[in-house]
Coordinates of C-alpha atoms in Angstrom, one line a residue:
G25 CA 135.4 157.4 76.3
K26 CA 134.4 156.2 79.8
G27 CA 131.5 154.0 80.9
S28 CA 130.2 152.2 83.9
F29 CA 127.7 149.6 85.0
V30 CA 125.2 151.1 87.3
G31 CA 122.9 149.1 89.5
L32 CA 124.8 145.8 89.0
S33 CA 123.8 143.2 91.6
L34 CA 124.5 139.5 92.3
G35 CA 121.2 138.8 90.5
H36 CA 122.6 139.9 87.2
G37 CA 124.4 137.6 84.8
R38 CA 126.5 137.9 81.6
G39 CA 123.4 138.4 79.5
H40 CA 122.4 141.5 81.4
I41 CA 125.9 143.0 81.1
W42 CA 126.1 142.2 77.4
R43 CA 122.7 143.7 76.7
S44 CA 123.6 146.8 78.7
I45 CA 126.7 147.4 76.5
L46 CA 124.6 147.1 73.4
E47 CA 121.9 149.4 74.7
G48 CA 124.5 151.9 76.0
V49 CA 125.9 152.2 72.4
A50 CA 122.4 152.6 71.0
L51 CA 121.5 155.2 73.5
G52 CA 124.7 157.0 72.7
T53 CA 123.7 157.1 69.1
S54 CA 120.3 158.5 70.2
S55 CA 122.1 161.2 72.1
C56 CA 124.1 162.2 69.0
I57 CA 120.9 162.3 66.9
S58 CA 119.2 164.5 69.5
G59 CA 122.2 166.9 69.4
L60 CA 121.9 167.2 65.7
R61 CA 118.2 167.8 65.9
S62 CA 118.6 170.4 68.6
G63 CA 121.0 172.2 66.2
G64 CA 118.3 172.4 63.5
H65 CA 119.2 169.3 61.5
S66 CA 116.8 166.5 60.7
S67 CA 117.3 162.8 60.1
S68 CA 114.7 160.4 58.7
S69 CA 117.0 157.4 58.6
I70 CA 120.3 156.1 59.7
F71 CA 122.6 154.0 57.5
M72 CA 124.5 151.4 59.4
A73 CA 127.6 149.5 58.1
G74 CA 130.2 147.1 59.2
G75 CA 129.9 144.5 62.0
A76 CA 126.9 146.0 63.6
T77 CA 124.8 145.0 60.6
R78 CA 125.3 141.3 61.4
S79 CA 123.2 141.6 64.6
E80 CA 119.5 141.9 64.1
L81 CA 119.0 142.6 67.8
W82 CA 121.4 145.5 67.7
L83 CA 119.9 146.9 64.5
Q84 CA 116.5 146.8 66.2
M85 CA 117.8 148.4 69.4
H86 CA 119.2 151.3 67.4
A87 CA 115.9 151.8 65.6
D88 CA 114.0 151.7 68.8
A89 CA 116.4 153.8 70.8
T90 CA 116.6 156.6 68.2
G91 CA 113.0 156.3 66.9
T92 CA 114.5 156.3 63.4
R93 CA 114.5 153.6 60.7
I94 CA 117.8 151.8 60.2
V95 CA 119.0 151.2 56.6
V96 CA 121.4 148.5 55.7
A97 CA 123.1 148.5 52.2
E98 CA 123.7 145.4 50.1
F99 CA 127.4 146.0 50.3
E100 CA 128.1 146.4 54.1
D101 CA 131.7 147.6 54.0
A102 CA 131.1 151.3 53.8
P103 CA 134.8 152.5 53.6
I104 CA 135.5 150.3 50.6
M105 CA 132.3 151.4 48.9
G106 CA 133.1 155.0 49.6
G107 CA 136.5 154.5 48.0
A108 CA 134.8 152.9 45.0
V109 CA 132.3 155.8 44.7
L110 CA 135.1 158.4 44.7
A111 CA 137.2 156.3 42.2
S112 CA 134.2 156.1 39.8
V113 CA 133.8 159.9 39.8
G114 CA 137.6 160.4 39.4
A115 CA 137.6 158.0 36.5
G116 CA 134.7 159.7 34.8
V117 CA 132.3 156.8 35.1
H118 CA 129.9 158.9 37.0
G119 CA 129.5 162.7 36.9
S120 CA 129.2 163.4 40.6
V121 CA 129.3 161.7 44.0
K122 CA 125.6 162.0 44.3
E123 CA 125.1 160.2 41.0
A124 CA 127.6 157.5 41.9
V125 CA 125.9 156.9 45.3
G126 CA 122.5 156.7 43.6
R127 CA 123.7 154.0 41.1
M128 CA 126.1 152.0 43.3
V129 CA 124.6 152.0 46.8
K130 CA 121.7 149.6 47.0
V131 CA 119.5 149.1 50.0
K132 CA 119.4 145.5 51.3
R133 CA 116.8 146.0 54.1
V134 CA 115.2 148.5 56.4
V135 CA 114.6 148.0 60.1
E136 CA 111.7 150.1 61.3
P137 CA 111.3 151.2 65.0
I138 CA 108.8 149.3 67.1
E139 CA 106.6 152.0 68.7
E140 CA 106.1 150.2 72.0
N141 CA 109.9 149.9 72.4
V142 CA 110.4 153.5 71.3
R143 CA 108.1 154.6 74.2
K144 CA 110.1 152.4 76.7
Y145 CA 113.4 153.9 75.6
E146 CA 112.0 157.4 75.8
T147 CA 111.4 156.9 79.5
M148 CA 115.0 155.7 79.9
K149 CA 116.7 158.6 78.1
G150 CA 116.4 161.1 81.0
A151 CA 118.1 158.7 83.3
Y152 CA 120.7 157.9 80.7
E153 CA 121.6 161.6 80.3
E154 CA 121.9 162.1 84.1
L155 CA 124.0 159.0 84.4
T156 CA 126.3 160.3 81.6
K157 CA 126.9 163.5 83.6
S158 CA 127.4 161.5 86.8
V159 CA 130.0 159.2 85.2
R160 CA 132.0 162.2 83.8
T161 CA 132.0 163.8 87.3
G162 CA 132.9 160.5 88.9
V163 CA 135.9 160.0 86.5
G164 CA 137.1 163.5 87.4
M165 CA 136.9 162.8 91.1
L166 CA 138.6 159.4 90.8
K167 CA 141.5 161.0 88.9
D168 CA 141.8 163.5 91.7
I169 CA 141.9 160.8 94.3
R170 CA 143.9 158.1 92.5
G171 CA 146.0 160.2 90.2
G172 CA 144.6 159.6 86.7
D173 CA 143.3 156.6 84.8
G174 CA 146.8 155.3 84.1
G175 CA 146.5 154.3 80.5
G176 CA 145.5 157.8 79.4
Q177 CA 148.8 159.4 80.4
T178 CA 151.5 160.0 77.8
I179 CA 154.8 161.7 77.8
S180 CA 155.7 164.6 75.5
P181 CA 159.5 165.2 75.2
S182 CA 160.3 168.9 75.1
L183 CA 162.6 169.7 72.2
L184 CA 163.8 172.8 74.0
S185 CA 166.3 170.4 75.7
A186 CA 167.2 168.4 72.5
D187 CA 170.4 168.7 70.6
W188 CA 169.2 171.0 67.8
A189 CA 172.2 170.2 65.6
N190 CA 171.0 166.6 65.5
M191 CA 167.2 167.2 65.7
E192 CA 166.2 164.4 63.4
K193 CA 168.2 161.9 65.4
E194 CA 166.6 163.1 68.6
I195 CA 163.2 162.8 67.1
R196 CA 163.9 159.3 66.0
M197 CA 164.9 158.3 69.5
C198 CA 161.6 159.7 70.8
E199 CA 159.6 157.7 68.3
E200 CA 161.2 154.5 69.5
C201 CA 160.0 155.1 73.1
E202 CA 156.9 153.4 74.4
G203 CA 154.6 155.9 75.9
V204 CA 155.6 158.8 73.6
E205 CA 152.8 160.0 71.3
R206 CA 153.6 163.8 71.1
L207 CA 156.5 166.2 70.9
H208 CA 156.5 169.5 72.7
C209 CA 157.9 172.5 70.7
D210 CA 158.6 175.7 72.6
V211 CA 158.5 178.8 70.3
F212 CA 159.8 181.8 72.1
D213 CA 160.7 185.2 70.5
G214 CA 163.0 186.6 73.2
V215 CA 160.7 189.7 73.5
E216 CA 157.5 188.6 75.3
I217 CA 159.8 187.4 78.0
K218 CA 162.5 190.0 78.0
D219 CA 165.6 187.9 77.9
P220 CA 167.8 187.4 74.8
L221 CA 168.3 183.8 75.8
A222 CA 164.5 183.2 75.6
M223 CA 164.6 182.8 71.9
T224 CA 164.1 179.4 70.1
F225 CA 162.8 178.7 66.6
G226 CA 159.9 179.5 64.3
P227 CA 157.5 178.1 61.7
K228 CA 160.3 176.9 59.4
M229 CA 161.7 174.6 62.1
I230 CA 158.2 173.3 62.9
A231 CA 157.6 172.6 59.2
D232 CA 160.9 170.7 59.0
I233 CA 160.1 168.7 62.2
R234 CA 156.7 167.9 60.7
R235 CA 158.3 166.4 57.6
K236 CA 160.4 164.1 59.8
T237 CA 157.8 162.6 62.2
T238 CA 154.1 161.5 62.5
L239 CA 154.1 162.2 66.2
K240 CA 151.6 164.9 67.3
L241 CA 153.2 168.3 67.5
D242 CA 152.2 170.6 70.5
I243 CA 153.5 174.1 69.9
H244 CA 153.9 176.3 73.0
L245 CA 153.9 179.9 71.8
V246 CA 155.3 182.7 74.0
T247 CA 155.6 185.7 71.7
V248 CA 154.4 189.2 71.3
D249 CA 151.2 189.4 69.2
P250 CA 150.7 185.6 69.1
V251 CA 147.8 185.8 66.7
R252 CA 150.1 186.6 63.8
Y253 CA 151.7 183.1 64.3
V254 CA 148.5 181.1 64.1
G255 CA 148.4 180.9 60.3
P256 CA 152.1 180.1 59.8
M257 CA 152.0 177.4 62.6
G258 CA 148.9 175.8 61.1
D259 CA 150.5 175.8 57.7
A260 CA 153.7 174.3 59.2
G261 CA 151.8 171.3 60.4
A262 CA 151.2 171.9 64.1
D263 CA 148.5 169.7 65.7
C264 CA 148.0 171.8 68.8
L265 CA 148.8 175.5 69.3
I266 CA 149.2 176.5 72.9
V267 CA 149.2 180.3 73.6
Q268 CA 150.3 181.9 76.8
Y269 CA 147.5 183.3 78.9
E270 CA 149.6 186.1 80.2
S271 CA 150.3 187.3 76.6
F272 CA 146.7 188.6 76.2
E273 CA 145.2 191.8 77.6
G274 CA 141.8 190.2 78.3
G275 CA 139.5 187.2 77.8
E276 CA 138.0 188.5 74.5
S277 CA 141.3 188.9 72.7
L278 CA 142.2 185.3 73.8
R279 CA 138.9 184.0 72.7
K280 CA 139.3 185.5 69.2
C281 CA 142.8 183.9 69.0
L282 CA 141.4 180.5 70.0
E283 CA 138.7 180.9 67.3
E284 CA 141.5 181.5 64.7
I285 CA 143.4 178.4 66.0
K286 CA 140.3 176.3 65.5
A287 CA 139.7 177.7 62.0
K288 CA 143.2 176.5 61.0
G289 CA 142.4 173.0 62.1
M290 CA 144.5 172.9 65.3
E291 CA 143.6 172.0 68.8
R292 CA 143.2 175.1 71.0
G293 CA 145.6 175.3 74.0
V294 CA 146.2 177.8 76.7
S295 CA 149.2 177.8 79.0
V296 CA 149.2 179.3 82.5
A297 CA 152.3 180.5 84.4
P298 CA 152.8 179.4 88.0
K299 CA 151.6 182.8 89.3
T300 CA 148.3 182.7 87.4
D301 CA 145.1 181.6 89.1
I302 CA 143.6 178.7 87.1
Q303 CA 140.1 180.0 87.9
K304 CA 140.7 182.8 85.4
L305 CA 140.4 180.2 82.7
G306 CA 137.1 178.9 84.1
G307 CA 134.9 180.9 81.7
L308 CA 136.6 179.8 78.6
L309 CA 136.7 176.2 79.8
G310 CA 133.0 176.3 80.5
E311 CA 132.3 177.6 77.0
G312 CA 134.2 174.6 75.6
V313 CA 136.6 176.8 73.5
V314 CA 139.8 175.3 75.1
D315 CA 140.9 171.8 74.2
V316 CA 144.2 171.7 76.2
V317 CA 145.4 173.4 79.3
D318 CA 149.2 173.5 79.7
V319 CA 150.0 174.0 83.4
L320 CA 153.5 175.4 83.8
T321 CA 155.1 174.1 86.9
V322 CA 158.3 176.2 86.2
E323 CA 158.7 179.7 84.9
P324 CA 158.4 179.7 81.1
C325 CA 161.3 179.6 78.6
F326 CA 164.2 178.1 80.6
A327 CA 165.0 174.4 81.0
A328 CA 166.3 172.5 84.0
Q329 CA 164.3 174.4 86.6
E330 CA 163.0 172.8 89.8
I331 CA 159.3 171.9 89.8
Q332 CA 156.8 174.0 91.8
L333 CA 154.7 171.2 93.2
G334 CA 151.9 173.6 94.3
C335 CA 151.0 174.1 90.7
L336 CA 149.7 170.5 90.5
E337 CA 146.6 171.6 92.4
K338 CA 145.6 173.5 89.2
V339 CA 145.7 170.2 87.3
K340 CA 143.4 168.5 89.8
S341 CA 141.1 171.5 89.7
V342 CA 140.7 171.4 85.9
K343 CA 140.3 167.6 85.7
R344 CA 137.7 167.7 88.5
E345 CA 135.6 170.4 86.9
F346 CA 136.3 169.7 83.2
P347 CA 137.3 166.0 82.8
D348 CA 137.2 166.1 79.0
V349 CA 139.8 168.8 78.8
R350 CA 143.3 167.5 78.2
V351 CA 145.8 168.8 80.8
M352 CA 149.6 169.0 80.5
V353 CA 152.1 169.3 83.3
D354 CA 155.1 171.2 81.8
G355 CA 158.4 171.7 83.6
G356 CA 160.6 170.1 86.2
V357 CA 159.5 166.5 85.6
N358 CA 162.1 164.0 86.5
G359 CA 162.5 160.6 88.3
D360 CA 162.0 162.2 91.7
T361 CA 158.8 164.2 90.8
I362 CA 157.0 161.9 88.3
E363 CA 154.9 160.1 90.9
E364 CA 153.4 163.3 92.2
V365 CA 152.8 164.5 88.7
R366 CA 151.0 161.3 87.7
R367 CA 148.9 161.4 90.8
S368 CA 147.7 164.9 89.8
G369 CA 145.7 163.4 87.0
A370 CA 147.6 165.0 84.1
D371 CA 147.0 163.6 80.7
V372 CA 150.2 164.7 79.1
I373 CA 153.5 165.0 80.9
V374 CA 156.1 167.2 79.4
S375 CA 159.8 166.5 80.2
G376 CA 162.8 168.0 78.5
S377 CA 166.1 167.9 80.4
F378 CA 165.5 164.6 82.2
V379 CA 164.8 162.9 78.8
F380 CA 167.3 164.4 76.5
K381 CA 170.2 164.9 79.0
N382 CA 169.8 161.5 80.6
T383 CA 173.2 159.7 80.7
G384 CA 171.5 156.5 79.5
G385 CA 169.9 158.1 76.5
V386 CA 166.4 159.2 75.6
K387 CA 164.8 155.8 75.8
E388 CA 166.3 155.3 79.3
G389 CA 165.0 158.7 80.4
V390 CA 161.5 157.8 79.3
R391 CA 161.7 154.4 80.9
K392 CA 162.7 156.0 84.2
L393 CA 159.6 158.1 84.1
G394 CA 157.7 154.8 84.0
L395 CA 155.1 155.9 81.5
G396 CA 155.8 153.0 79.2
N397 CA 154.5 150.7 81.8
V398 CA 151.4 152.7 82.8

């Protein structure tokens, strides 16, 4: 998440800053409660646990900001209590979770909202919501100008360039690299792109890779009828399934595919080829049905191509208009192009040949990209 101090002047001290952090969290909770209520859900009380329960001031702030009473249990460590509740049901001590909660969870105290304070916070909420929108917009603009927020960037080695005969070893080397949190797996069928060499591997390989690593697996799918692969890829353990925009006849068929991807518990990604106008994705991005945009800076399916730097404008456009969408730059990233890629504001930087074919090894390739020091 992102935050900012607005209206800070030389007349403010540490106390003001500290209180603004506490109130910011409380107002964030209020925003979540409002979202639930707008969806038809109701909430008469909020149970709080953990460190927040040790601050009477913060408990009262939450009650006042949300207009809802705050309940604190006798045993304040909720995760441990939750485990005990489930264990009691599993052991047959209690017949159901509801029964176990009723018998085991005891209320220690209740903090009621103070009406005068509730009214004051109500007058602040409009400004808070507007500031939230402004901060998001500002973050997008800063990424455009400065080239990202630094710490949010990560590298995703593309296994298309790995030694497939020693895949486990290649994965282990990736795991040892600072700045690597994901692996990029290209699944091409050799038909969607009409070239016999544009054929890689399928769900079986993804399942085997999944068993060997805890790194996030981003699957870039370039196939005929990509919908039929959604289930098998989800079952294989993919974290994010990225379909190729050009593989679909229209927005509606793509939308339905994204719905199926979400139903299988994966993040929804769309990849766009260099020739495709990024504005064609605007509608789906606006609807919030795309989690990841994979901006191809080379033609899909073949490694060791030269980057098309003009495609980085697509990255800037998406981050400016939809700062919460994760954007990948995919293709042609090496020691000579990494700085421009980073300045584009990309969240995930995919690199294959430069990492796996580096004479100094995988770790040296990642180090030369500099992401371990970002």
